[in-house]
C-alpha cells in the first residue's frame, strides 16, 4: 500500500461505460446504461437513446427542469432505485461560474455523473515539528463510507450558499467551530477526481481549507455525521493514509495534498509528481 | 490582463509543429523540423526522418551518448545555432525516478524539448495580514528574460545534485542565504508547463519551496543573475502578476500558486479552477 494507491482509488473510471447526459446542448453528466433504462419511464423528462440521455428540450428553463427532474427522481427513489434522499438541492451547471441549469436532489448527483462540489477543512494544532491533525470517524449509520476516517469538517456544496458561508455552516454543524474561529480558515486550493465508488460515479471538485486551532479546542459533532474525533500526531495521519484505506476515499486526497503543501511528503518521494498529478486528474 | 493570461503564456504549444526525439525507444523530447535539419549534419549521432529524430542506437550507453551528443552540440553552438552555453550537464530521462539516459548541456535542453527541472523559492517576511515577498529583478545581461522579475531564488536542476542540495547552493549564490536558513525552506509542491518561449520549447517541472525570512535579512546576489532585490507587500506582488507581464513567464506561475495556497486568491475568483488546472497543465 502507498500514497499512490489512495490516488488510484480516486480514478476508477472507464468513459466507454457511460452515456453522456445533455442539458440544453451542454454535456453535464455521465449515466450508466442500466440507470438510463430506468429513465425511459419518464419520456417527457428524459430522452434516452443508444448514445445519450438528453433532458427534454421542452423543459426550457430552471424551474421547469428542476420540477420535472425532481418529480421523476422522487418516483425512482420511492421505487428503491437509489437511497439516501436528503432534500438538499444541488446546482447543475457546466462550471461554478456558469449559469445554473437546474437544481437536483443531492443523492441523485452521482447517479447522473454530475460534477459535485464540496468543502473540506484540515483542522490542525501546533506548527512544524509538533503538528497534530483532528480526524473524525464517520458514524456507522451514514449511507456513504460508514466508519471511515474523515477531515474535521467536510460537506457538499448546496445551491444558494457561498463556499465561505457553507464552510462556516458545516464547521458549526460538524465540529461546533464558532463562526469567528471558522472565519480564520485559509483557502489553500482545490482538488478534483472522477471515480466509480459505491456503485455511482463521483465527479467532484473539493475546495480545501486549512485551519490552525487553539490547543484547548475540542470538536463536538451536532449533525450525527461523525461518531468520534481524534487528535493525532501528523505522522500517524501520514502512516494511516499511506498504509491503510481507513480514510474515506476522497478524504485521503485532502490529507495527501496537506502533506505535500507542508513539506511532509518531499520531492524526493518516488511518487511525488504522480501524486501531484493524481490530486487533480478529474475532468 | 489577468492571472489567467499568465497561465496561458505558459501553454503556447502545438504538438503538430514538432518531431518526437527518441532515445532507446523512449520519447524524451520534441524538436522543431528546422532545428532537426541541422542535426542531419551528424548522421552517426542523430537519425533524422520525416517523423522523428532518433538518437543513433549505436550510442548504447550513458557515456557514449553524452560524449557524442556533446560534441555535436558544441559544433552547433560554435556555428551560432544556439547561444547561452553554460557548461552545465543536465540529466535526460523519462522521469526523475528513471535511469538517466545521458547528460546534455543545459542550453540545449529546450531546443530538444526535453523536460527540465528547477527549484523556485518564495522568500517572504511576516505572516497573514502583513506578509511581504522578496522579488528579484534579473540582470539586463542575462540571456533569458533580462530585466524581468523573478523569485528570490530560482535555478535549474543539474545532474548529480539532490533537489535540496541544489536549493541550498542556489540560495547561497543568488541571495546569500546561509545553508542553515535555507534548510528551513519547506517544500510545498510542484508545477509544470509546456510552452514555446523565446524560440524554444520549455517543458519544465518546477519544485516550489516557501521560506519565511527574518525581518533583518537582506539578500545579496553573488552570481550576477539578479540586479536588484525588492521587499514588496504581497498585494503589490499580486497586482504586478495580475496586471502586467513584468514577471518572467514561469515565475508568474510560482507566484499564482503561492497566492492560491495562502488564501490570497480565493475560490470565488471566477478563474480559480482554471488557474489551478493551468499551473499543472504540462505533460
PDB file of C-alpha atoms in Angstrom, chain A residues 104-217:
ATOM      1  CA  UNK A 104     -31.085  18.338  -8.467  1.00  0.00           C
ATOM      2  CA  UNK A 105     -31.520  16.402  -5.231  1.00  0.00           C
ATOM      3  CA  UNK A 106     -28.016  15.753  -3.866  1.00  0.00           C
ATOM      4  CA  UNK A 107     -28.459  11.963  -3.566  1.00  0.00           C
ATOM      5  CA  UNK A 108     -29.035  11.725  -7.348  1.00  0.00           C
ATOM      6  CA  UNK A 109     -25.987  13.770  -8.418  1.00  0.00           C
ATOM      7  CA  UNK A 110     -23.538  10.804  -8.615  1.00  0.00           C
ATOM      8  CA  UNK A 111     -26.131   8.614 -10.394  1.00  0.00           C
ATOM      9  CA  UNK A 112     -26.062  11.172 -13.208  1.00  0.00           C
ATOM     10  CA  UNK A 113     -22.269  11.642 -13.000  1.00  0.00           C
ATOM     11  CA  UNK A 114     -22.823  15.339 -12.499  1.00  0.00           C
ATOM     12  CA  UNK A 115     -19.935  17.322 -11.106  1.00  0.00           C
ATOM     13  CA  UNK A 116     -20.346  17.933  -7.411  1.00  0.00           C
ATOM     14  CA  UNK A 117     -18.570  20.481  -5.256  1.00  0.00           C
ATOM     15  CA  UNK A 118     -17.572  20.222  -1.641  1.00  0.00           C
ATOM     16  CA  UNK A 119     -15.584  21.961   1.087  1.00  0.00           C
ATOM     17  CA  UNK A 120     -13.007  20.050   3.172  1.00  0.00           C
ATOM     18  CA  UNK A 121     -11.182  21.507   6.154  1.00  0.00           C
ATOM     19  CA  UNK A 122      -7.886  20.315   7.636  1.00  0.00           C
ATOM     20  CA  UNK A 123      -8.025  21.225  11.320  1.00  0.00           C
ATOM     21  CA  UNK A 124      -4.571  21.217  12.915  1.00  0.00           C
ATOM     22  CA  UNK A 125      -2.976  22.117  16.227  1.00  0.00           C
ATOM     23  CA  UNK A 126       0.639  23.252  16.565  1.00  0.00           C
ATOM     24  CA  UNK A 127       3.249  24.133  13.980  1.00  0.00           C
ATOM     25  CA  UNK A 128       6.089  22.336  12.172  1.00  0.00           C
ATOM     26  CA  UNK A 129       7.741  19.648  14.280  1.00  0.00           C
ATOM     27  CA  UNK A 130       4.787  19.262  16.674  1.00  0.00           C
ATOM     28  CA  UNK A 131       1.820  19.345  14.330  1.00  0.00           C
ATOM     29  CA  UNK A 132      -1.322  17.377  15.161  1.00  0.00           C
ATOM     30  CA  UNK A 133      -4.412  16.939  12.989  1.00  0.00           C
ATOM     31  CA  UNK A 134      -8.027  16.433  14.046  1.00  0.00           C
ATOM     32  CA  UNK A 135      -9.546  13.391  12.368  1.00  0.00           C
ATOM     33  CA  UNK A 136     -13.191  12.298  12.550  1.00  0.00           C
ATOM     34  CA  UNK A 137     -14.539   8.760  12.419  1.00  0.00           C
ATOM     35  CA  UNK A 138     -17.809   8.693  10.421  1.00  0.00           C
ATOM     36  CA  UNK A 139     -20.885   7.301  12.128  1.00  0.00           C
ATOM     37  CA  UNK A 140     -21.804   3.708  11.291  1.00  0.00           C
ATOM     38  CA  UNK A 141     -25.302   4.808  10.222  1.00  0.00           C
ATOM     39  CA  UNK A 142     -24.077   7.050   7.362  1.00  0.00           C
ATOM     40  CA  UNK A 143     -25.226   5.917   3.897  1.00  0.00           C
ATOM     41  CA  UNK A 144     -21.774   6.670   2.482  1.00  0.00           C
ATOM     42  CA  UNK A 145     -18.464   5.351   3.869  1.00  0.00           C
ATOM     43  CA  UNK A 146     -19.696   4.422   7.374  1.00  0.00           C
ATOM     44  CA  UNK A 147     -16.888   4.045   9.920  1.00  0.00           C
ATOM     45  CA  UNK A 148     -14.282   5.608   7.639  1.00  0.00           C
ATOM     46  CA  UNK A 149     -11.960   8.420   8.726  1.00  0.00           C
ATOM     47  CA  UNK A 150     -12.750  11.942   7.583  1.00  0.00           C
ATOM     48  CA  UNK A 151     -11.488  15.516   7.835  1.00  0.00           C
ATOM     49  CA  UNK A 152     -12.520  17.531  10.903  1.00  0.00           C
ATOM     50  CA  UNK A 153     -15.121  19.226   8.681  1.00  0.00           C
ATOM     51  CA  UNK A 154     -16.326  18.288   5.176  1.00  0.00           C
ATOM     52  CA  UNK A 155     -19.566  18.830   3.330  1.00  0.00           C
ATOM     53  CA  UNK A 156     -21.185  19.070  -0.070  1.00  0.00           C
ATOM     54  CA  UNK A 157     -21.777  22.464  -1.631  1.00  0.00           C
ATOM     55  CA  UNK A 158     -25.535  23.109  -1.880  1.00  0.00           C
ATOM     56  CA  UNK A 159     -27.320  25.635  -4.108  1.00  0.00           C
ATOM     57  CA  UNK A 160     -27.778  29.166  -2.833  1.00  0.00           C
ATOM     58  CA  UNK A 161     -24.874  29.395  -0.416  1.00  0.00           C
ATOM     59  CA  UNK A 162     -21.372  30.807  -0.951  1.00  0.00           C
ATOM     60  CA  UNK A 163     -18.443  28.454  -0.341  1.00  0.00           C
ATOM     61  CA  UNK A 164     -17.402  30.512   2.702  1.00  0.00           C
ATOM     62  CA  UNK A 165     -20.918  30.532   4.178  1.00  0.00           C
ATOM     63  CA  UNK A 166     -21.207  26.799   3.601  1.00  0.00           C
ATOM     64  CA  UNK A 167     -17.834  26.213   5.270  1.00  0.00           C
ATOM     65  CA  UNK A 168     -18.922  28.239   8.323  1.00  0.00           C
ATOM     66  CA  UNK A 169     -22.235  26.331   8.448  1.00  0.00           C
ATOM     67  CA  UNK A 170     -20.505  22.926   8.200  1.00  0.00           C
ATOM     68  CA  UNK A 171     -17.910  23.987  10.810  1.00  0.00           C
ATOM     69  CA  UNK A 172     -20.764  24.671  13.224  1.00  0.00           C
ATOM     70  CA  UNK A 173     -22.759  21.505  12.474  1.00  0.00           C
ATOM     71  CA  UNK A 174     -19.923  19.018  12.212  1.00  0.00           C
ATOM     72  CA  UNK A 175     -17.484  20.206  14.858  1.00  0.00           C
ATOM     73  CA  UNK A 176     -19.058  23.098  16.827  1.00  0.00           C
ATOM     74  CA  UNK A 177     -16.427  25.501  15.498  1.00  0.00           C
ATOM     75  CA  UNK A 178     -17.639  29.060  16.099  1.00  0.00           C
ATOM     76  CA  UNK A 179     -18.192  31.332  13.054  1.00  0.00           C
ATOM     77  CA  UNK A 180     -15.402  33.541  14.386  1.00  0.00           C
ATOM     78  CA  UNK A 181     -12.897  30.686  14.521  1.00  0.00           C
ATOM     79  CA  UNK A 182     -14.129  29.218  11.202  1.00  0.00           C
ATOM     80  CA  UNK A 183     -13.528  32.640   9.639  1.00  0.00           C
ATOM     81  CA  UNK A 184      -9.797  32.157  10.203  1.00  0.00           C
ATOM     82  CA  UNK A 185      -9.723  29.147   7.852  1.00  0.00           C
ATOM     83  CA  UNK A 186      -7.430  29.781   4.871  1.00  0.00           C
ATOM     84  CA  UNK A 187      -8.412  28.582   1.397  1.00  0.00           C
ATOM     85  CA  UNK A 188      -5.431  26.668   0.010  1.00  0.00           C
ATOM     86  CA  UNK A 189      -6.574  25.245  -3.325  1.00  0.00           C
ATOM     87  CA  UNK A 190      -8.885  22.716  -4.930  1.00  0.00           C
ATOM     88  CA  UNK A 191      -8.608  19.030  -5.859  1.00  0.00           C
ATOM     89  CA  UNK A 192     -10.678  17.073  -8.329  1.00  0.00           C
ATOM     90  CA  UNK A 193     -11.295  13.482  -9.349  1.00  0.00           C
ATOM     91  CA  UNK A 194     -13.642  11.276 -11.314  1.00  0.00           C
ATOM     92  CA  UNK A 195     -14.168   7.770  -9.969  1.00  0.00           C
ATOM     93  CA  UNK A 196     -16.642   4.943  -9.602  1.00  0.00           C
ATOM     94  CA  UNK A 197     -17.269   4.179  -5.984  1.00  0.00           C
ATOM     95  CA  UNK A 198     -20.119   2.501  -4.135  1.00  0.00           C
ATOM     96  CA  UNK A 199     -21.963   1.890  -7.471  1.00  0.00           C
ATOM     97  CA  UNK A 200     -22.026   5.537  -8.562  1.00  0.00           C
ATOM     98  CA  UNK A 201     -19.785   7.988 -10.399  1.00  0.00           C
ATOM     99  CA  UNK A 202     -18.235  10.631  -8.163  1.00  0.00           C
ATOM    100  CA  UNK A 203     -17.032  13.578 -10.210  1.00  0.00           C
ATOM    101  CA  UNK A 204     -16.104  16.139  -7.628  1.00  0.00           C
ATOM    102  CA  UNK A 205     -14.196  19.333  -7.015  1.00  0.00           C
ATOM    103  CA  UNK A 206     -13.079  19.682  -3.399  1.00  0.00           C
ATOM    104  CA  UNK A 207     -12.263  23.177  -2.160  1.00  0.00           C
ATOM    105  CA  UNK A 208      -9.666  22.781   0.569  1.00  0.00           C
ATOM    106  CA  UNK A 209      -9.130  24.922   3.664  1.00  0.00           C
ATOM    107  CA  UNK A 210      -6.543  24.800   6.461  1.00  0.00           C
ATOM    108  CA  UNK A 211      -7.427  25.989   9.962  1.00  0.00           C
ATOM    109  CA  UNK A 212      -4.959  26.116  12.836  1.00  0.00           C
ATOM    110  CA  UNK A 213      -6.951  25.570  16.031  1.00  0.00           C
ATOM    111  CA  UNK A 214      -6.192  26.606  19.594  1.00  0.00           C
ATOM    112  CA  UNK A 215      -4.818  23.830  21.830  1.00  0.00           C
ATOM    113  CA  UNK A 216      -7.896  23.897  24.072  1.00  0.00           C
ATOM    114  CA  UNK A 217     -10.371  23.460  21.209  1.00  0.00           C
TER     115      UNK A 217
END
